PDB file of C-alpha atoms in Angstrom:
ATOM      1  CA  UNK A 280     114.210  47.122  66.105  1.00 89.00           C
ATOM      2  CA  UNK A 281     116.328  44.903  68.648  1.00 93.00           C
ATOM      3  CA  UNK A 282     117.012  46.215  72.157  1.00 93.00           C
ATOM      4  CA  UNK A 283     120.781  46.084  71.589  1.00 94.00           C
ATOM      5  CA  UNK A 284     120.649  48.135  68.613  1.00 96.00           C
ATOM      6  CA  UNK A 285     117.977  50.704  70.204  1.00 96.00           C
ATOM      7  CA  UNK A 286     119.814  51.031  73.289  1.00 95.00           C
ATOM      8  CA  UNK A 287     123.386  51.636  70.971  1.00 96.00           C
ATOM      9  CA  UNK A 288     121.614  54.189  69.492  1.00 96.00           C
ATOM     10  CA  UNK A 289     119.827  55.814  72.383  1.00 95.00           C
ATOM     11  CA  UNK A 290     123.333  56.205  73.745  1.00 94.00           C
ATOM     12  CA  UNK A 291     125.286  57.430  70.626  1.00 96.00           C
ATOM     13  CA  UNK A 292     122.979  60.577  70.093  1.00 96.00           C
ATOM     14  CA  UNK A 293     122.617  61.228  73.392  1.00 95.00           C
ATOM     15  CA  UNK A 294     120.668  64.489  73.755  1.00 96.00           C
ATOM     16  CA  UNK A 295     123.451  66.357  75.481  1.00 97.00           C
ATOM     17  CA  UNK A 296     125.601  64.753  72.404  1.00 97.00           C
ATOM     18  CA  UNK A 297     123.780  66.113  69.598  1.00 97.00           C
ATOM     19  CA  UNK A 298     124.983  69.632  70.223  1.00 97.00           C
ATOM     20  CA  UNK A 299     128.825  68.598  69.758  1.00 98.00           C
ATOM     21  CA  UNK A 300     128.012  66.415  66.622  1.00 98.00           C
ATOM     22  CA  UNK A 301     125.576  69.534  64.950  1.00 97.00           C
ATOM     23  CA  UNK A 302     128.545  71.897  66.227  1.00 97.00           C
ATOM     24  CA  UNK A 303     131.371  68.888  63.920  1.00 97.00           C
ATOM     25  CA  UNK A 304     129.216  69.252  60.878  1.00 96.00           C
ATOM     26  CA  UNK A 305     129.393  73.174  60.628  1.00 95.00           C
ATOM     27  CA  UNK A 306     132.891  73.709  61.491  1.00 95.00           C
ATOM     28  CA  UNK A 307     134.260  70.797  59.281  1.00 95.00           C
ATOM     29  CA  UNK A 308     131.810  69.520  56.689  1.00 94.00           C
ATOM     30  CA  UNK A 309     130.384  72.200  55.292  1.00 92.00           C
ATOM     31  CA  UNK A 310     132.721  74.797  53.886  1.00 84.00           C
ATOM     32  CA  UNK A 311     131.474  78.002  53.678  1.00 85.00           C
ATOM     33  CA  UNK A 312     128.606  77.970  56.000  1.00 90.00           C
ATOM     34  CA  UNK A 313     130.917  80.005  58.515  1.00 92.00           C
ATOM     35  CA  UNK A 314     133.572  82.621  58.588  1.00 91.00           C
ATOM     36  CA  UNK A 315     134.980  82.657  62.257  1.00 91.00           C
ATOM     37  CA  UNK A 316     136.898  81.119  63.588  1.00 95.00           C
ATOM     38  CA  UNK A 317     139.794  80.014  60.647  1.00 94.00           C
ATOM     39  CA  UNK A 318     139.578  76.457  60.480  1.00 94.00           C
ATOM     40  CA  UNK A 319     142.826  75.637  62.233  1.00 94.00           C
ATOM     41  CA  UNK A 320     141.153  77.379  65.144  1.00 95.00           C
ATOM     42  CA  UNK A 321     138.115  75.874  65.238  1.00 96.00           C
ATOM     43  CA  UNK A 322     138.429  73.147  67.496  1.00 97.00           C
ATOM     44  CA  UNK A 323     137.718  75.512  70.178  1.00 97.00           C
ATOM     45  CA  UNK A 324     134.311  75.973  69.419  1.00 97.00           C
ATOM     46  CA  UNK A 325     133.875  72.259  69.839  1.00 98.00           C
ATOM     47  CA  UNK A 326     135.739  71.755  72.939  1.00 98.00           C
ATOM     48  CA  UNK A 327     133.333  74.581  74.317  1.00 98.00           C
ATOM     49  CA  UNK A 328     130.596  73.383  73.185  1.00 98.00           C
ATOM     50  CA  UNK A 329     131.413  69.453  74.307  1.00 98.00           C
ATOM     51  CA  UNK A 330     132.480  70.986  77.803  1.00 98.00           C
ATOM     52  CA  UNK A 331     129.444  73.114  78.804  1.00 98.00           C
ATOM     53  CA  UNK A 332     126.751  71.097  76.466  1.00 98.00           C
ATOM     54  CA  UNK A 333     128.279  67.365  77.580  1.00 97.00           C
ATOM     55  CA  UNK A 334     130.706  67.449  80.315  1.00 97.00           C
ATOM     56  CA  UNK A 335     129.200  69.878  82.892  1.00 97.00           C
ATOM     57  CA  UNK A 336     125.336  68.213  82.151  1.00 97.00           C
ATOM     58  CA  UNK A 337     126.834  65.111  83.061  1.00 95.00           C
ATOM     59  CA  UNK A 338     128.910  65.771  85.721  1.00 96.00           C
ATOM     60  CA  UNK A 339     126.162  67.720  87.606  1.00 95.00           C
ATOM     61  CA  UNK A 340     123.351  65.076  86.585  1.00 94.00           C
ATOM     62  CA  UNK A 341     126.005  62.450  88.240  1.00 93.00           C
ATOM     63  CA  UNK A 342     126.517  64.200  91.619  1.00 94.00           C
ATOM     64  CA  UNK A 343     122.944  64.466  91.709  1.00 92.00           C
ATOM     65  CA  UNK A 344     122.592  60.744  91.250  1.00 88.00           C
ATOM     66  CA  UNK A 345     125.593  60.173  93.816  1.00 92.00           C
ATOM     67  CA  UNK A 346     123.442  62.461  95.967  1.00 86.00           C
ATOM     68  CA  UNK A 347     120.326  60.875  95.928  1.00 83.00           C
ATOM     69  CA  UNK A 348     118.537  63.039  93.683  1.00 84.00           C
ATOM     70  CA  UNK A 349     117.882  60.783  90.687  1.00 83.00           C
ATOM     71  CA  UNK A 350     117.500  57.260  90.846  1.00 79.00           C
ATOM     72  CA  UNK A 351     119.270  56.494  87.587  1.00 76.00           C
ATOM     73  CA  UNK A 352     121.270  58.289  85.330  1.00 72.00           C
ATOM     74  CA  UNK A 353     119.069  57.768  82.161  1.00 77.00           C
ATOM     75  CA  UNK A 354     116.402  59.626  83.944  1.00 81.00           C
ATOM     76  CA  UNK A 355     113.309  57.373  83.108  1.00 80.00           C
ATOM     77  CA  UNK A 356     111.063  58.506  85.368  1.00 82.00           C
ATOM     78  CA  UNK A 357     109.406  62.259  84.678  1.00 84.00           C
ATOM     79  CA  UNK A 358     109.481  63.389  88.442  1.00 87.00           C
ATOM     80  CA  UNK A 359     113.521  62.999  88.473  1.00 86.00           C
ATOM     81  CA  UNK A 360     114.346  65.199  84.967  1.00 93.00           C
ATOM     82  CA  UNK A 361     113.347  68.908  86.455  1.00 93.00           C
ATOM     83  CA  UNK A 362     116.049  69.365  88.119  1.00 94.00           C
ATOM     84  CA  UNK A 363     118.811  67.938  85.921  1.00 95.00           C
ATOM     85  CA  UNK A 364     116.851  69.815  82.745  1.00 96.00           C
ATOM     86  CA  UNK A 365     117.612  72.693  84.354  1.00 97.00           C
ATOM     87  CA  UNK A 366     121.471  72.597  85.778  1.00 97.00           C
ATOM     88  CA  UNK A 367     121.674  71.404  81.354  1.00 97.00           C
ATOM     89  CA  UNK A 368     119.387  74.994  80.432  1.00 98.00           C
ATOM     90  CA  UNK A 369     122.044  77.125  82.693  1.00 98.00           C
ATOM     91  CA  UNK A 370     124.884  75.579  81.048  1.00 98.00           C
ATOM     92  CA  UNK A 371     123.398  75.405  77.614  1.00 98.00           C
ATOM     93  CA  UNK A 372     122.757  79.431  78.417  1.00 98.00           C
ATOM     94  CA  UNK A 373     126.806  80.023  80.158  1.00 98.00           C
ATOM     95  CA  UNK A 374     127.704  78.558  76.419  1.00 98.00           C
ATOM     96  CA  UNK A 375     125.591  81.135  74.580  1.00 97.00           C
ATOM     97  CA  UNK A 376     126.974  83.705  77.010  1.00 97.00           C
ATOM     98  CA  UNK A 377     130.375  83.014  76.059  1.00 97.00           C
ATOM     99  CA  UNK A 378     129.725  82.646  72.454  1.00 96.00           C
ATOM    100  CA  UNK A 379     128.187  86.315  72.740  1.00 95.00           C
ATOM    101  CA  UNK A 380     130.724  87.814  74.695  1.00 95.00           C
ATOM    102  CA  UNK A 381     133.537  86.937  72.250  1.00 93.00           C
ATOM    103  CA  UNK A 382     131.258  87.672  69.126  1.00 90.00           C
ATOM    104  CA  UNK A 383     134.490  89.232  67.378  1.00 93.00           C
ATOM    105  CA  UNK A 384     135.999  85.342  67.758  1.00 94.00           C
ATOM    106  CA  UNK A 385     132.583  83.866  66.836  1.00 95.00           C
ATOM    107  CA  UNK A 386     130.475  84.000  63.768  1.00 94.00           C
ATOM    108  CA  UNK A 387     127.120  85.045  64.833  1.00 92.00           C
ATOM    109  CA  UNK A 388     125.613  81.693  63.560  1.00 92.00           C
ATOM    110  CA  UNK A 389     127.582  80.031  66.341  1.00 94.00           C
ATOM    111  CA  UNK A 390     125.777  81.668  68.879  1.00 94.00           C
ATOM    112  CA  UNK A 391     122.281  81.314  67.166  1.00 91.00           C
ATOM    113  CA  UNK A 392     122.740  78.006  67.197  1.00 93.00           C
ATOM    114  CA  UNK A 393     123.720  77.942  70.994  1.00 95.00           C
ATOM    115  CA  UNK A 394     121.071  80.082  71.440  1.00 94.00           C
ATOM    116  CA  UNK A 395     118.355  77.972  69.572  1.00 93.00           C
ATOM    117  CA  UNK A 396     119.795  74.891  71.566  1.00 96.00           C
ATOM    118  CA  UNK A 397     119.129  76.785  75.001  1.00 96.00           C
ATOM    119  CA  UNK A 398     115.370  77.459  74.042  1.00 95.00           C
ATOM    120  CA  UNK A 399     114.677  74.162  72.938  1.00 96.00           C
ATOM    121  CA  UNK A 400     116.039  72.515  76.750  1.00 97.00           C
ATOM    122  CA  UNK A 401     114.204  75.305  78.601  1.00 97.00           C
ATOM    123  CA  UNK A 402     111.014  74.202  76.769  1.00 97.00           C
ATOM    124  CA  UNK A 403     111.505  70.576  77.493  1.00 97.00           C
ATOM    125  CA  UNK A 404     112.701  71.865  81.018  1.00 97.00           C
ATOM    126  CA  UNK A 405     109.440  73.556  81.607  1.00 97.00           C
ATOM    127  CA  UNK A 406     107.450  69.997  79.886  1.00 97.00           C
ATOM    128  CA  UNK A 407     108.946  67.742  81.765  1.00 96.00           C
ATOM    129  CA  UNK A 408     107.455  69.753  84.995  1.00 95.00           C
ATOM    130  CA  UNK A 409     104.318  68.110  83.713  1.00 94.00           C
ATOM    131  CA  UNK A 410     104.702  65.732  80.860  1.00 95.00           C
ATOM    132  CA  UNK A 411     107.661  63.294  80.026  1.00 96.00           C
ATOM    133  CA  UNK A 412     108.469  64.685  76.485  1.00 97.00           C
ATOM    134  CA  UNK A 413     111.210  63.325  74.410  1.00 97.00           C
ATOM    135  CA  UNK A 414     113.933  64.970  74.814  1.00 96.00           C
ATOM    136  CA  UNK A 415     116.122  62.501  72.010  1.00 97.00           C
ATOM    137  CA  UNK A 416     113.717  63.505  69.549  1.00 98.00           C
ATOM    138  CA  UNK A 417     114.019  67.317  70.345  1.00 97.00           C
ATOM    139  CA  UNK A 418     117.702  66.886  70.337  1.00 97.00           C
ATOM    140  CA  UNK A 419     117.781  65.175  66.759  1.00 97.00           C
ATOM    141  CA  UNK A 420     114.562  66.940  65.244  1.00 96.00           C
ATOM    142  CA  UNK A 421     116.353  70.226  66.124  1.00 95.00           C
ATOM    143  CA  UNK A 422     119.614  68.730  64.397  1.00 96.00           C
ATOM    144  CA  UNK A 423     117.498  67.905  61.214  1.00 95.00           C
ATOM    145  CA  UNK A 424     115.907  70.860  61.067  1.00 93.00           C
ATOM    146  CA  UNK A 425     118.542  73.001  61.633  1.00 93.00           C
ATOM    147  CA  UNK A 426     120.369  71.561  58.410  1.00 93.00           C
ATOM    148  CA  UNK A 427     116.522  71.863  56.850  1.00 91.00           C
ATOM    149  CA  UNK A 428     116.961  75.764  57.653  1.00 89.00           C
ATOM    150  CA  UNK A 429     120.893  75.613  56.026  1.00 88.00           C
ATOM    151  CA  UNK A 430     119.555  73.709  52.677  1.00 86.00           C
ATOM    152  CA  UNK A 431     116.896  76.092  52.240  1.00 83.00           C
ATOM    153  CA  UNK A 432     119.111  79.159  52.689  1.00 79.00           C
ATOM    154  CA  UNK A 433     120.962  77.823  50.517  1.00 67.00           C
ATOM    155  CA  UNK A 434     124.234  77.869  52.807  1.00 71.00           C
ATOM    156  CA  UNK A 435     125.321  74.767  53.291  1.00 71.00           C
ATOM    157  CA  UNK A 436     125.928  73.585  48.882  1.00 74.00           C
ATOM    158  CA  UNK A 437     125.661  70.513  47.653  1.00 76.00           C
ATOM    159  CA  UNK A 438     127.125  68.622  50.496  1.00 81.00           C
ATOM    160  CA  UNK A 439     124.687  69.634  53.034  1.00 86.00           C
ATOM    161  CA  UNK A 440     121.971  67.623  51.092  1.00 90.00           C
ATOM    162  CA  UNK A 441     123.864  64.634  52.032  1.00 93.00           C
ATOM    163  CA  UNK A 442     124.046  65.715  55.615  1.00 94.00           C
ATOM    164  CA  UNK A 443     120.558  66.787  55.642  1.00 94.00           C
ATOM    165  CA  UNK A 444     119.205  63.508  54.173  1.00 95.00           C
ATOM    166  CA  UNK A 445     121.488  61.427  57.140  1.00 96.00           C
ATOM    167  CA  UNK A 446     120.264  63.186  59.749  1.00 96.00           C
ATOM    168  CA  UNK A 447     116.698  62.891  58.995  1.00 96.00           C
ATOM    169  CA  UNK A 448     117.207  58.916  58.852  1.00 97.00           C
ATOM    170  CA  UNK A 449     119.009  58.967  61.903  1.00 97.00           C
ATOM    171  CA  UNK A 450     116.197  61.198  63.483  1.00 97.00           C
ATOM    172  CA  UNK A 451     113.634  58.155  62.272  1.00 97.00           C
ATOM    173  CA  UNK A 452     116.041  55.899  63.673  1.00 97.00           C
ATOM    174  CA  UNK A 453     116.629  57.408  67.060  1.00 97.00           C
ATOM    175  CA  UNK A 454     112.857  57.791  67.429  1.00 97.00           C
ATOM    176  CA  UNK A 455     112.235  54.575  66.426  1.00 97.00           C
ATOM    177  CA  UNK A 456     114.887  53.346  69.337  1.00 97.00           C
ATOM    178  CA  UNK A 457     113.090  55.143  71.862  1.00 97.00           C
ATOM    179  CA  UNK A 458     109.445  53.441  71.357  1.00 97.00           C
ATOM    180  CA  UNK A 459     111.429  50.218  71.207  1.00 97.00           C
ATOM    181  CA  UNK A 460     112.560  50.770  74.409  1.00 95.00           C
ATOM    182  CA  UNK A 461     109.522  51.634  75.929  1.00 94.00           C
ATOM    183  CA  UNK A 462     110.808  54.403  77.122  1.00 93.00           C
ATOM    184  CA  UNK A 463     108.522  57.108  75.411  1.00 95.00           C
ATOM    185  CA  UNK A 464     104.892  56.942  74.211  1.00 96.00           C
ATOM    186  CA  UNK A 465     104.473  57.976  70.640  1.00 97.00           C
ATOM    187  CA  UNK A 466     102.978  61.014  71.778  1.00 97.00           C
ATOM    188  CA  UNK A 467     105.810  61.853  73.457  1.00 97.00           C
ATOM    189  CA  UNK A 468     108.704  61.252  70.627  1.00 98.00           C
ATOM    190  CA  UNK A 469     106.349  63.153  68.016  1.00 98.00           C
ATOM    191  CA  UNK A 470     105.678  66.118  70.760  1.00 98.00           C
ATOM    192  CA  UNK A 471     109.711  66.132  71.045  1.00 97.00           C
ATOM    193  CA  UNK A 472     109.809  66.159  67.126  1.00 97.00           C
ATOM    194  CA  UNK A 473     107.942  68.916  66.599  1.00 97.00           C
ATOM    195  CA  UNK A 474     109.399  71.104  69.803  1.00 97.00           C
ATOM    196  CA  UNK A 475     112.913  70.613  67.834  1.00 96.00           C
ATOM    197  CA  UNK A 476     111.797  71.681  64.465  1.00 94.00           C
ATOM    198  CA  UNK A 477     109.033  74.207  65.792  1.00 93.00           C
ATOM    199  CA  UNK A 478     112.405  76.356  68.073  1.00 93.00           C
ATOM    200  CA  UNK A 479     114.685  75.888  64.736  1.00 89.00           C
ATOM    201  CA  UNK A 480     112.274  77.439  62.529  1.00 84.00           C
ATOM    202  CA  UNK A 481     111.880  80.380  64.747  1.00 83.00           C
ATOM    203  CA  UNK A 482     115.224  80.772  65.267  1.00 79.00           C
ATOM    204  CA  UNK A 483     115.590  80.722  61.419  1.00 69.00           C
ATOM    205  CA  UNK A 484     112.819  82.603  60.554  1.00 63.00           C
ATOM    206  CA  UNK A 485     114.716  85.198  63.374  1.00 60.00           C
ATOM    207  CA  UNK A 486     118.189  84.905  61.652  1.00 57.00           C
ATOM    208  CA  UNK A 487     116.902  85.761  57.839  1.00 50.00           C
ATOM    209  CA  UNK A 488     115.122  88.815  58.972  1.00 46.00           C
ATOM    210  CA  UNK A 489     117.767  90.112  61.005  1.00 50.00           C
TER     211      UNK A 489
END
């Protein structure tokens, strides 16, 4: 893979972008899968989820930089992602909150999914104290696996095949971007892998018995 097209993707699914593009699929391309909000009304679960999953991350991560906290804003090096993983957990957790709160405006998948999302940063959080896990891969495994957990169910119809079988090659894809950067060891993308299907599946596993 060329470094333009690694680095195009590295920067299209964004971890902290994955959330709002998972959230898109749901509300809009797969009918059925859930009930609240009405769809005319349902660009307010993607403007909170882009604000407090994208904007605030990214803001905070940037004042950090501007503050001499980080070095760069891609966070390459391990010892400068604690702190930044962990302003993204609190927001990733004030979304979940909110989602909770206003459960009668919500479906309750909504908020599993918010919740799901918040597990899988504090776990990377809590890695990256000691390891420099990929946290693409977690972001896009989760995505996949997610729809994996949908297709199963058997909630998402024909249509979510199609959405499944994307996001898998773009989870190859992304993954395969990262090693051509350099910027993970193969360890590290399959260890992020495996964290994003490994939270899904218990958050899955949690939502068909309750």
């Amino acid at each position: 893979m060329s470094r333009p097209l690694a680095t195009a993707l590295s920067a299209a699914f964004h971890p902290l972008l994955v959330p709002s593009y998972l959230f898109y699929i749901i509300c809009y391309q797969l009918p059925g899968v859930i009930l609240r909000p009405l769809m005319p009304d349902r660009w307010v679960v993607l403007a909170v989820v882009f604000v407090f999953t994208f904007l605030l991350p990214s803001l905070l991560t940037t004042a950090l930089h501007w503050f001499g906290q980080v070095e760069s804003l891609m966070l390459p090096d391990r010892q400068h992602r604690p702190l930044p993983f962990l302003l993204t957990t609190i927001c990733f957790a004030a979304a979940t909150f909110l989602f909770q709160r206003e459960r009668h405006a919500f479906d309750p998948l909504l908020t599993h999914m918010m919740a799901g999302m918040t597990v899988a940063v504090l776990l990377t959080f809590l890695i990256s104290l000691h390891w420099k896990i990929s946290a693409h891969s977690v972001g896009v495994g989760g995505a996949a696996g997610f729809l994996s957990v949908l297709q199963m169910s058997a909630l998402s119809g024909e249509s979510g095949v199609w959405w499944l079988v994307s996001m898998i090659l773009l989870t190859g894809a992304v993954m395969s971007a990262r090693l051509a950067l350099n910027a993970h060891t193969s360890a590290q993308v399959w260890a992020g892998l495996s964290l994003g299907i490994s939270v899904v599946i218990g958050f899955g596993l949690g939502l068909t018995l309750g």
